[in-house]
Amino acid sequence: MTEEKGEKEYLKNLLIKVDQKLFKINETIKLKSDEVYSMNKHMQEHKTDMDHLEKNNMREAIFNFSLQGEHSVENRKRLIRLKDTAYFGRIDFKENQTNDRKRIYVGVHNFQDTESNNNLVYDWRAPISSLFYDFELGDGYYETPTGVIKGDISLKRQFCIRKGEMEYMLDTDITIHDEVLQKELNNASSAKMKNIVATIQKEQNAIIRNEDARHLIIQGVAGSGKTSIALHRIAFLLYRFKDTISSEDILIISPNKVFASYISNVLPELGEESVAETSMEEIANEILEYQVNFQSFFEQVAELLDKNDAKMIERIQFKSSNEILLKLDEYVTYLENEGFKITDITVKGKPVPAWFIRESFDKYKRMPLLKRFNEVVREIVDNIFRYYSIEIQYKDRTELHNTIRKMFPSYNPRILYKGFYEWLGKPELLKTKAGNAYEWSDVYAFIYLKYRLEGLKSNPKVKHLVIDEMQDYSVVQYKVLSLLFPCKKTILGDVNQSVNPFSSSNLPIIEKVFIGATTMTMLKSYRSTYEITQFTKRISQIVDVEAIERHGEEPKIIPCKNINDETEKIKSLIKQFRQSDYNSLGIVCKTQKQADTLYEALINEHEINLLNAVSVSFGSGIVITTAHLAKGLEFDQVIVPFCTDKNYKTEPDKQMLYVGCTRAMHKLSLTHTEKLSQLIAS
């Protein structure tokens, strides 16, 4: 009891100091704001009688005051967070070389006492804080930029502090006390992903603090927290390398806008700016300058689930393979050697032999193919001037360009891409949609050919790229990403959760593209109860997943007489959800068509959100969606409807069913009419 009293006293004194700092910062912000206002006013009143130098000095002063004000506002945000949750852990540590035993309180942010200059709270990313995550009582060490510091941990304590009040404290001798983790995992879900600094496990901490890997690949099972860990890793790198990297230098490739919205809270909660996010479709549009129409990945998956067309599967498999990259390289070599039909020509009555054109063309082998023709024209123009003192004027130069171009099949990459399939002897592999739009599987194969023909500008602004849902990108897409972003990368996903197994990548494929990458594996699932995890393991039997010992209800399989009866049973489950303490219910369908139909059947009686390809955010409450869009999201309760043998039978169906069921945290129900899917029954 005395210990608890002492801890409450420490917290109270800390919060008094936080309030004092807040008071000073508020004064500073007001002062800076008043200064900026009065300087702006002065400039307005005296703009005619101020010279250029005075105006520049005044503008610079305004800019500096504004910058200081912004810095103070950021500090204020951190202090407000400290007032709410000051810290979550304490370790007592004595270094081997000293008799001094340090009390180290670990929180989301650092807090220093201005009078004594002592750290009252250490940032969770500070080197010394790793002791809290990595060690039990006894020997411990932490790494600093100057070396390893060893010592002894005599106390390890965890706290739950909310709104400045200590709810409980626990002394523990294991890494993260199971009781704290269980309390966190038993909480109902929220509309945004939360930070997990208070419950980071030892194996997760190793991934977060990995500074050495140029490319880090995280293979994590459903519910292992891989996206959250990747975001905490970004926050750690921003803290560790603050002088060389900022949030503006980081880009996240996320599967859709809904998921991007769901994860948008994590970095700001950790005191970092949000980072830019994009998708594979947006990257393709930027490279192609919005000049080429194409199907989206979402549309491709919807079509696959709807039709299961063997010809389409064949096209996808070929265009997602390493084989197409090799064939495209061969095709470019063919265009260089045999496609370029060179003949002797005359310019202004002077002969230009074919051998000279070929020699000039080959001289620029390092350049992209279509960029070489300008160099060939320049060589001819220079030579004619050198030997005949004839200057080739603009009109004749244009004519020369046209003559050289006519020796080549086409200058249009789209025509050359079509020619590729004719050269292969498989013109049927190129099938465009309405409006001459490419299928999704063609987009990055076309971009790769365009790169070989015209070159591709890499993006030097991005210093760290995060690729989420790694299994959903093909080797062709990875090849383009490696050319476009030559920076460090964090690549994460689960090879068991591909929504299109015909274009998906496994670890060996990704490791082959990013030579020397470090791969780390997360096998423990924290999202679902033990019962739900065991159930999902039976759907996808190849998954090696370790269920956490958090128990709940067994998943329910509910047979229904017909579609109307199924709708009524779903309504009944919704009523039960309304009466529970849960925040979110996900009704996860296989296809968008099914989701739309069910939404129409339920919307008159219940307030429901429908997610589709154009949705941009994810809220709590009841959500109807597809397994494809639900990836990465989690719900307290999940209903998977239409689990018939007819609806769930193929390999892509199995992946969708697995993804749908693994979204559930606490409760899972599956409904079906007719015969139950063999994927569940077996």
XYZ file of C-alpha atoms in Angstrom:
682
model
C 0.000 0.000 0.000
C 2.912 2.314 0.840
C 4.368 1.576 -2.624
C 1.079 2.565 -4.286
C 0.907 5.752 -2.203
C 4.471 6.633 -3.257
C 3.630 6.050 -6.933
C 0.515 8.214 -6.702
C 2.613 10.951 -5.105
C 5.173 10.708 -7.959
C 2.379 10.975 -10.539
C 0.799 13.956 -8.726
C 4.137 15.852 -8.588
C 4.832 15.043 -12.227
C 1.434 16.398 -13.309
C 2.034 19.617 -11.322
C 5.283 20.108 -13.293
C 3.455 19.308 -16.574
C 0.832 21.958 -15.714
C 3.572 24.505 -14.964
C 5.187 23.795 -18.325
C 1.821 24.011 -20.068
C 1.179 27.404 -18.485
C 4.565 28.700 -19.741
C 4.020 27.285 -23.237
C 0.554 28.849 -23.490
C 2.111 32.190 -22.547
C 4.848 31.706 -25.191
C 2.288 30.819 -27.884
C 0.236 33.930 -27.041
C 3.382 36.086 -27.082
C 4.506 34.748 -30.484
C 0.987 35.111 -31.868
C 0.784 38.754 -30.679
C 4.247 39.477 -32.139
C 3.279 38.050 -35.545
C -0.011 39.982 -35.500
C 1.667 43.310 -34.651
C 4.452 42.800 -37.260
C 1.902 41.982 -39.962
C -0.097 45.057 -38.971
C 3.058 47.208 -39.060
C 3.863 45.936 -42.572
C 0.348 46.741 -43.796
C 0.426 50.265 -42.329
C 3.951 51.080 -43.574
C 4.212 49.117 -46.825
C 4.717 52.317 -48.883
C 7.484 53.811 -46.727
C 9.462 50.589 -46.049
C 12.356 49.749 -48.353
C 12.992 46.311 -49.858
C 15.559 45.315 -47.200
C 13.265 46.294 -44.298
C 10.389 44.294 -45.808
C 12.613 41.232 -46.222
C 13.880 41.492 -42.643
C 10.329 41.866 -41.362
C 9.110 38.858 -43.404
C 11.982 36.743 -42.079
C 11.191 37.767 -38.495
C 7.496 36.877 -39.021
C 8.513 33.486 -40.464
C 10.842 32.738 -37.512
C 8.237 33.739 -34.909
C 5.627 31.580 -36.681
C 8.039 28.641 -36.698
C 8.727 29.034 -32.971
C 4.982 29.242 -32.375
C 4.390 26.002 -34.311
C 7.128 24.275 -32.307
C 5.461 25.411 -29.072
C 2.066 24.138 -30.299
C 3.642 20.698 -30.959
C 5.147 20.703 -27.452
C 1.765 21.621 -26.007
C 0.146 18.619 -27.757
C 2.716 16.314 -26.175
C 2.176 17.784 -22.715
C -1.593 17.349 -23.053
C -1.009 13.663 -23.920
C 1.260 13.382 -20.852
C -1.504 14.810 -18.660
C -3.793 12.033 -19.847
C -1.374 9.044 -19.836
C 1.878 10.097 -18.198
C 3.656 6.732 -18.440
C 2.916 3.013 -18.437
C 6.037 1.387 -16.998
C 8.863 1.691 -14.510
C 12.140 -0.161 -14.177
C 14.785 0.245 -11.483
C 18.206 -0.253 -13.052
C 21.721 -0.157 -11.620
C 24.635 0.063 -14.046
C 27.476 -2.362 -13.306
C 30.043 0.430 -12.974
C 28.056 2.577 -10.513
C 26.190 2.312 -7.204
C 23.491 4.622 -8.502
C 20.122 2.878 -8.974
C 17.982 4.739 -11.527
C 14.196 4.848 -11.511
C 13.170 4.890 -15.168
C 9.559 5.728 -15.993
C 8.630 4.840 -19.591
C 5.919 6.716 -21.505
C 4.885 7.825 -24.981
C 6.920 11.045 -24.652
C 10.031 12.270 -22.900
C 9.524 14.764 -20.022
C 12.373 16.618 -18.362
C 12.266 18.609 -15.133
C 13.533 22.089 -16.087
C 14.922 22.759 -12.594
C 16.962 19.585 -12.069
C 17.364 18.610 -15.777
C 16.384 15.068 -14.745
C 14.264 12.910 -17.049
C 11.025 12.245 -15.164
C 9.631 10.210 -18.079
C 11.649 8.532 -20.854
C 10.338 8.243 -24.398
C 9.506 4.568 -25.182
C 11.958 4.792 -28.115
C 14.926 5.910 -25.990
C 17.720 3.281 -25.814
C 17.282 2.831 -22.043
C 13.540 2.131 -22.471
C 14.304 -1.089 -24.369
C 15.091 -2.617 -20.921
C 11.358 -2.489 -20.166
C 10.471 -4.556 -23.246
C 13.389 -6.976 -23.451
C 14.227 -8.166 -19.924
C 12.861 -9.768 -16.794
C 14.292 -9.066 -13.315
C 18.038 -9.623 -13.080
C 20.722 -8.944 -15.671
C 19.876 -6.566 -18.481
C 21.542 -4.290 -20.987
C 20.721 -1.636 -23.559
C 22.587 -0.380 -26.590
C 23.530 3.264 -27.039
C 25.331 4.904 -29.979
C 28.511 4.817 -27.840
C 28.269 1.179 -26.714
C 26.433 -1.411 -24.602
C 25.491 -0.564 -20.994
C 25.025 -3.566 -18.693
C 23.452 -3.722 -15.274
C 20.830 -5.186 -12.970
C 17.031 -4.728 -13.032
C 15.624 -4.959 -9.502
C 12.060 -3.794 -10.171
C 9.672 -3.870 -13.074
C 6.272 -2.237 -12.702
C 3.346 -1.566 -15.012
C 0.667 1.088 -14.700
C -2.659 1.912 -16.199
C -3.036 5.699 -16.085
C -6.041 7.325 -17.716
C -7.056 10.988 -17.557
C -4.238 11.602 -15.076
C -5.542 8.963 -12.619
C -3.769 5.732 -11.751
C -6.271 2.910 -12.265
C -3.911 0.119 -11.212
C -0.259 -0.867 -10.931
C 1.343 -4.315 -11.179
C 4.789 -5.560 -10.267
C 5.953 -8.090 -12.814
C 8.898 -10.338 -13.494
C 8.076 -11.218 -17.097
C 8.414 -9.113 -20.239
C 4.927 -7.686 -20.462
C 2.599 -8.972 -17.777
C -0.049 -11.238 -19.241
C -2.714 -9.499 -17.141
C -2.011 -6.105 -18.760
C -1.973 -7.607 -22.243
C -5.223 -9.479 -21.566
C -6.894 -6.300 -20.285
C -5.881 -4.466 -23.471
C -6.949 -7.330 -25.761
C -10.313 -7.702 -24.008
C -11.155 -4.047 -24.670
C -13.726 -3.354 -27.373
C -12.440 -2.145 -30.739
C -12.259 1.459 -31.886
C -12.738 3.190 -35.255
C -8.994 3.907 -35.470
C -5.971 1.694 -34.896
C -4.448 2.444 -31.465
C -0.811 2.674 -30.431
C 0.442 -0.362 -28.485
C 3.491 1.099 -26.699
C 2.343 -0.214 -23.314
C 2.140 -3.840 -24.517
C 4.931 -4.217 -27.086
C 6.328 -7.766 -26.792
C 10.019 -8.668 -26.928
C 9.871 -10.104 -30.488
C 7.915 -7.041 -31.667
C 10.450 -4.714 -30.028
C 13.268 -6.390 -32.004
C 11.447 -5.551 -35.261
C 10.661 -1.971 -34.220
C 14.264 -1.197 -33.197
C 15.980 -2.843 -36.162
C 18.241 -0.077 -37.490
C 20.525 -2.163 -39.678
C 18.210 -3.705 -42.289
C 18.139 -1.823 -45.573
C 14.992 -3.734 -46.492
C 13.037 -5.307 -43.627
C 10.379 -7.878 -44.535
C 7.812 -8.664 -41.823
C 5.804 -11.853 -42.369
C 3.036 -11.806 -39.758
C -0.026 -13.992 -39.376
C -3.527 -12.452 -39.201
C -3.874 -10.465 -35.972
C -0.148 -10.411 -35.165
C -0.118 -6.592 -35.227
C 2.292 -6.321 -38.168
C 0.887 -3.012 -39.502
C 0.923 -1.496 -36.020
C 4.501 -2.731 -35.491
C 5.551 -1.259 -38.871
C 4.086 2.135 -37.857
C 5.808 1.992 -34.455
C 9.014 1.150 -36.346
C 8.542 4.316 -38.448
C 8.027 6.336 -35.244
C 11.224 4.793 -33.830
C 13.269 5.589 -36.960
C 11.956 9.184 -36.956
C 13.108 9.499 -33.333
C 16.428 7.703 -33.813
C 17.443 9.481 -37.044
C 15.668 12.804 -36.535
C 18.541 14.739 -38.122
C 18.395 12.856 -41.426
C 14.772 11.763 -41.880
C 11.394 13.401 -41.251
C 7.792 12.262 -41.726
C 7.806 14.076 -45.108
C 10.442 11.590 -46.356
C 8.246 8.530 -45.728
C 5.618 7.022 -48.016
C 3.181 4.200 -47.230
C 1.658 2.055 -49.978
C -1.634 0.889 -48.486
C -4.332 -1.336 -50.010
C -7.164 1.230 -49.980
C -8.392 4.548 -48.560
C -10.427 2.842 -45.812
C -7.332 1.138 -44.430
C -5.283 4.338 -44.806
C -7.918 6.180 -42.719
C -7.956 3.378 -40.109
C -4.183 3.588 -39.476
C -3.969 7.410 -39.733
C -4.108 7.907 -35.947
C -1.127 5.827 -34.883
C 1.785 8.163 -35.736
C 0.105 11.338 -34.379
C -0.660 9.391 -31.147
C 3.064 8.664 -30.944
C 3.877 12.344 -31.381
C 4.890 12.162 -35.035
C 3.379 13.821 -38.087
C 1.190 11.687 -40.335
C 3.000 10.383 -43.410
C 1.868 10.416 -47.035
C 0.031 7.367 -48.321
C -0.593 6.109 -51.808
C -1.776 3.002 -53.685
C -0.436 0.931 -56.576
C -3.142 2.437 -58.790
C -2.100 5.998 -57.904
C 1.582 5.197 -58.560
C 0.662 3.727 -61.973
C -1.464 6.762 -62.864
C 1.400 9.125 -62.001
C 3.920 7.158 -64.096
C 1.467 6.980 -67.026
C 0.520 10.671 -66.552
C -3.181 9.718 -66.351
C -3.119 8.939 -70.108
C -3.890 5.212 -69.860
C -7.164 3.723 -68.624
C -7.026 0.532 -66.602
C -9.031 -1.736 -64.345
C -8.246 -1.470 -60.597
C -6.983 -4.354 -58.457
C -10.317 -4.277 -56.595
C -12.198 -4.685 -59.907
C -9.890 -7.514 -60.962
C -10.517 -9.437 -57.720
C -14.287 -8.828 -57.990
C -14.257 -10.205 -61.557
C -12.241 -13.255 -60.503
C -14.612 -14.075 -57.644
C -17.610 -13.540 -59.887
C -16.465 -15.562 -62.915
C -13.450 -17.768 -62.022
C -12.524 -17.499 -65.741
C -9.659 -19.915 -66.657
C -8.396 -17.691 -69.539
C -8.300 -14.639 -67.245
C -6.403 -16.676 -64.607
C -3.861 -17.701 -67.281
C -3.360 -14.039 -68.290
C -2.934 -12.947 -64.663
C -0.462 -15.727 -63.835
C 1.778 -14.995 -66.821
C 1.732 -11.215 -66.312
C 2.563 -11.573 -62.606
C 5.542 -13.872 -63.143
C 9.284 -13.476 -63.470
C 8.909 -15.112 -66.899
C 7.220 -12.012 -68.368
C 10.118 -9.821 -67.164
C 12.605 -12.093 -68.941
C 10.447 -12.167 -72.084
C 10.060 -8.356 -72.088
C 13.860 -8.039 -71.822
C 14.220 -10.461 -74.755
C 11.643 -8.482 -76.736
C 13.568 -5.224 -76.205
C 16.764 -6.973 -77.417
C 14.819 -8.179 -80.471
C 13.588 -4.608 -81.148
C 17.173 -3.314 -80.842
C 18.656 -5.882 -83.215
C 15.951 -6.918 -85.630
C 13.136 -4.445 -85.083
C 15.299 -1.506 -86.165
C 15.348 -1.982 -89.981
C 18.247 0.281 -90.969
C 18.854 1.364 -94.570
C 21.244 3.796 -96.310
C 19.798 7.309 -96.543
C 20.764 10.708 -97.960
C 20.547 14.015 -96.150
C 20.803 17.202 -98.224
C 22.137 15.024 -101.055
C 24.885 13.541 -98.849
C 24.996 9.771 -98.166
C 24.543 8.388 -94.653
C 25.356 4.647 -94.716
C 23.348 2.106 -92.684
C 26.495 1.019 -90.789
C 26.940 4.578 -89.446
C 23.313 4.693 -88.203
C 23.748 1.268 -86.524
C 27.066 2.326 -84.970
C 25.539 5.577 -83.646
C 22.541 3.640 -82.266
C 24.739 1.053 -80.508
C 26.994 3.769 -79.101
C 24.155 4.753 -76.703
C 23.352 1.236 -75.433
C 23.128 2.505 -71.853
C 20.197 4.759 -72.761
C 16.547 3.592 -72.943
C 15.789 2.371 -76.464
C 13.423 5.124 -77.642
C 15.693 7.857 -76.256
C 18.550 6.757 -78.553
C 17.004 7.964 -81.810
C 17.533 11.629 -80.875
C 21.213 10.812 -80.353
C 21.383 9.053 -83.758
C 19.945 12.189 -85.445
C 22.422 14.389 -83.545
C 25.373 12.180 -84.651
C 24.242 12.423 -88.308
C 23.771 16.216 -88.116
C 27.220 16.665 -86.460
C 28.915 14.427 -89.035
C 27.412 16.182 -92.055
C 28.547 19.503 -90.642
C 32.018 18.115 -89.866
C 32.661 16.552 -93.318
C 30.575 18.724 -95.646
C 30.199 21.996 -93.683
C 26.439 21.763 -94.236
C 24.245 22.909 -91.363
C 20.989 20.967 -91.097
C 18.144 23.390 -90.426
C 15.010 22.722 -88.305
C 12.767 21.538 -91.206
C 15.363 19.087 -92.552
C 16.161 17.919 -89.032
C 12.456 17.080 -88.446
C 12.405 15.180 -91.746
C 15.532 13.259 -90.679
C 13.838 12.361 -87.369
C 10.834 11.009 -89.265
C 13.051 8.995 -91.641
C 14.905 7.335 -88.729
C 11.671 6.707 -86.829
C 10.105 4.941 -89.836
C 12.861 2.325 -89.589
C 11.429 1.293 -86.188
C 8.062 -0.520 -85.718
C 6.530 2.288 -83.607
C 7.304 5.065 -81.189
C 4.144 4.395 -79.184
C 4.777 2.120 -76.139
C 1.158 0.888 -76.274
C 1.596 -0.334 -79.867
C 4.929 -1.925 -78.926
C 3.268 -3.605 -75.904
C 0.637 -5.085 -78.245
C 3.482 -6.111 -80.564
C 5.097 -7.966 -77.646
C 2.232 -10.498 -77.528
C 2.332 -10.890 -81.329
C 6.111 -11.485 -81.109
C 5.415 -14.100 -78.405
C 2.940 -15.765 -80.731
C 0.200 -15.310 -78.090
C -1.875 -12.272 -79.135
C -4.806 -13.703 -77.124
C -2.940 -12.858 -73.870
C -3.716 -9.167 -74.389
C -7.379 -8.477 -73.779
C -8.481 -4.891 -73.213
C -11.690 -3.761 -71.504
C -14.268 -1.258 -72.703
C -12.724 2.116 -73.600
C -9.421 0.414 -74.528
C -8.668 -0.008 -70.786
C -5.984 -2.458 -69.692
C -6.702 -5.321 -67.320
C -5.009 -4.755 -63.943
C -2.462 -7.526 -64.670
C -1.248 -5.565 -67.735
C -0.563 -2.275 -65.949
C 2.833 -2.973 -64.360
C 3.985 -5.258 -67.207
C 3.305 -2.309 -69.536
C 5.102 0.087 -67.148
C 8.133 -2.249 -67.108
C 8.264 -2.254 -70.930
C 7.827 1.540 -70.929
C 10.787 1.751 -68.517
C 12.941 -0.347 -70.905
C 11.855 1.848 -73.846
C 11.790 5.326 -72.295
C 13.387 5.064 -68.842
C 11.797 5.708 -65.462
C 12.588 8.548 -63.066
C 13.283 7.306 -59.550
C 11.813 9.212 -56.604
C 14.670 10.685 -54.510
C 12.267 12.447 -52.105
C 11.174 9.177 -50.485
C 13.827 7.983 -48.007
C 11.778 5.156 -46.524
C 9.003 3.217 -48.242
C 6.464 1.123 -46.321
C 4.680 -1.532 -48.402
C 1.658 -3.075 -46.675
C -0.174 -6.252 -47.792
C 3.023 -7.422 -49.491
C 1.461 -10.705 -50.647
C -0.922 -8.861 -53.004
C 1.830 -7.460 -55.231
C 3.444 -9.438 -58.036
C 7.145 -9.797 -58.834
C 6.547 -7.433 -61.795
C 5.141 -4.763 -59.466
C 8.049 -5.249 -57.043
C 10.512 -4.864 -59.901
C 8.966 -1.485 -60.819
C 8.856 -0.389 -57.144
C 12.552 -1.245 -56.745
C 13.375 0.970 -59.755
C 11.093 3.779 -58.630
C 12.093 3.816 -54.936
C 15.784 2.932 -54.425
C 15.435 3.806 -50.705
C 15.172 1.701 -47.520
C 11.946 -0.264 -47.124
C 9.706 -1.909 -44.560
C 7.665 -4.568 -46.361
C 4.921 -6.366 -44.462
C 2.035 -8.734 -44.944
C 0.839 -12.284 -44.634
C 1.366 -14.741 -47.478
C -1.765 -16.589 -46.254
C -4.034 -13.592 -46.844
C -3.745 -13.023 -50.567
C -7.014 -11.873 -52.153
C -5.755 -13.006 -55.573
C -3.583 -16.119 -55.270
C -2.841 -16.014 -59.033
C -0.759 -12.844 -58.788
C 0.428 -13.037 -55.194
C 4.023 -13.091 -53.944
C 5.565 -15.328 -51.326
C 8.692 -14.612 -49.267
C 11.239 -16.190 -51.678
C 9.850 -14.032 -54.551
C 10.106 -10.791 -52.534
C 13.552 -11.700 -51.142
C 14.804 -12.282 -54.711
C 13.832 -8.726 -55.741
C 15.286 -7.078 -52.617
C 18.629 -8.870 -52.352
C 20.021 -8.980 -48.806
C 16.682 -8.129 -47.167
C 16.195 -9.116 -43.514
C 13.078 -11.202 -42.894
C 11.386 -11.336 -39.479
C 8.410 -13.533 -38.674
C 5.476 -12.948 -36.297
C 3.534 -16.137 -35.529
C 1.515 -15.066 -32.486
C -2.003 -13.751 -33.132
C -3.261 -11.183 -30.610
C -6.515 -10.161 -32.321
C -8.818 -13.148 -31.993
C -9.751 -15.340 -29.063
C -8.182 -18.783 -28.835
C -11.416 -20.373 -30.109
C -11.645 -18.129 -33.205
C -7.951 -18.665 -34.052
C -8.314 -22.454 -33.793
C -11.373 -22.266 -36.065
C -9.563 -20.198 -38.744
C -6.588 -22.607 -38.640
C -8.970 -25.303 -39.883
C -9.938 -23.174 -42.922
C -6.357 -22.463 -43.991
C -4.513 -25.515 -42.722
C -1.083 -24.401 -43.944
C -1.035 -21.428 -41.561
C 1.443 -21.741 -38.720
C -0.161 -19.527 -36.076
C 0.181 -19.424 -32.313
C -3.089 -18.522 -30.576
C -2.921 -16.339 -27.481
C -4.590 -17.788 -24.385
C -7.573 -15.433 -24.361
C -10.765 -17.431 -24.305
C -14.257 -16.642 -25.571
C -17.252 -18.198 -27.297
C -16.830 -20.912 -29.915
C -17.621 -19.607 -33.431
C -21.246 -20.360 -34.365
C -22.308 -21.932 -37.671
C -25.976 -21.081 -38.204
C -27.947 -23.093 -40.807
C -30.896 -21.262 -42.442
C -33.925 -22.552 -44.400
C -33.673 -19.960 -47.198
C -32.361 -16.455 -47.979
C -35.214 -14.746 -46.093
C -34.536 -16.888 -43.036
C -30.798 -16.052 -43.326
C -31.582 -12.320 -43.430
C -33.809 -12.688 -40.329
C -31.092 -14.595 -38.445
C -28.577 -11.843 -39.331
C -31.080 -9.255 -38.013
C -31.311 -11.249 -34.784
C -27.484 -11.264 -34.453
C -27.501 -7.488 -35.028
C -30.039 -7.064 -32.166
C -27.800 -9.119 -29.856
C -24.839 -6.929 -30.867
C -26.847 -3.768 -30.081
C -27.476 -5.071 -26.562
C -23.800 -5.985 -25.983
C -20.852 -3.836 -24.864
C -19.160 -4.233 -28.236
C -18.427 -1.234 -30.456
C -18.136 -2.798 -33.890
C -19.799 -5.490 -35.955
C -18.419 -6.420 -39.375
C -20.637 -8.302 -41.815
C -18.042 -9.621 -44.245
C -19.219 -10.870 -47.653
C -17.270 -12.494 -50.470
C -18.264 -10.074 -53.241
C -19.372 -6.454 -53.465
C -22.599 -7.601 -55.163
C -23.464 -9.726 -52.103
C -22.560 -6.861 -49.748
C -24.775 -4.422 -51.709
C -27.747 -6.861 -51.725
C -27.496 -7.553 -47.983
C -27.148 -3.833 -47.246
C -30.430 -3.163 -49.099
C -32.155 -5.921 -47.085
C -30.988 -4.521 -43.721
C -30.810 -0.742 -44.122
C -34.508 -0.071 -43.435
C -34.293 -1.530 -39.926
C -30.715 -0.765 -38.896
C -28.172 2.028 -39.146
C -25.427 0.405 -41.204
C -22.328 1.602 -43.072
C -21.529 0.036 -46.438
C -17.888 -0.059 -47.528
C -17.084 -0.187 -51.238
C -14.259 0.727 -53.626
C -14.875 4.485 -53.212
C -15.176 4.514 -49.387
C -12.541 6.626 -47.652
C -13.086 5.934 -43.942
C -14.045 3.257 -41.466
C -16.250 3.933 -38.453
C -17.462 1.907 -35.491
C -20.986 0.491 -35.373
C -22.212 -1.947 -38.026
C -20.261 -2.230 -41.253
C -21.056 -4.363 -44.308
C -18.046 -4.975 -46.494
C -16.099 -7.496 -48.573
C -13.199 -9.584 -47.302
C -10.961 -7.695 -49.755
C -11.767 -4.300 -48.202
C -11.796 -5.664 -44.646
C -8.145 -6.740 -44.793
C -6.165 -5.083 -42.021
C -9.342 -4.038 -40.191
C -10.740 -5.686 -37.068
C -14.187 -5.890 -35.480
C -15.398 -6.971 -32.033
C -17.895 -9.253 -33.715
C -17.996 -10.656 -37.266
C -20.775 -12.289 -39.267
C -19.758 -14.127 -42.453
C -22.962 -14.777 -44.446
C -23.657 -17.046 -47.479
C -21.193 -19.770 -46.402
C -22.549 -22.290 -48.903
C -20.610 -24.875 -50.844
C -21.480 -22.998 -54.018
C -20.236 -19.605 -52.751
C -17.012 -20.757 -51.084
C -15.285 -23.505 -53.076
C -12.221 -22.250 -55.037
C -8.744 -21.266 -53.807
C -9.552 -17.496 -54.028
C -12.828 -18.204 -52.134
C -10.856 -19.973 -49.401
C -8.554 -16.949 -49.003
C -11.599 -14.648 -48.745
C -13.238 -16.874 -46.128
C -10.003 -16.983 -44.101
C -9.599 -13.190 -44.278
C -13.266 -12.639 -43.303
C -13.124 -14.912 -40.245
C -9.769 -13.564 -38.996
C -11.249 -10.048 -38.676
C -13.121 -11.123 -35.504
C -11.737 -10.188 -32.101
C -14.330 -11.609 -29.696
C -17.229 -13.254 -31.521
C -17.669 -14.998 -34.902
C -20.873 -16.257 -36.554
C -21.241 -17.879 -39.989
C -24.632 -18.293 -41.692
C -25.605 -20.471 -44.647
C -28.535 -21.904 -46.581
C -28.365 -25.237 -48.449
C -25.102 -27.200 -48.092
C -22.363 -25.744 -45.875
C -19.071 -24.957 -47.647
C -16.640 -27.893 -47.562
C -13.932 -25.378 -46.611
C -15.646 -25.152 -43.206
C -17.273 -28.576 -43.002
C -13.993 -30.417 -43.524
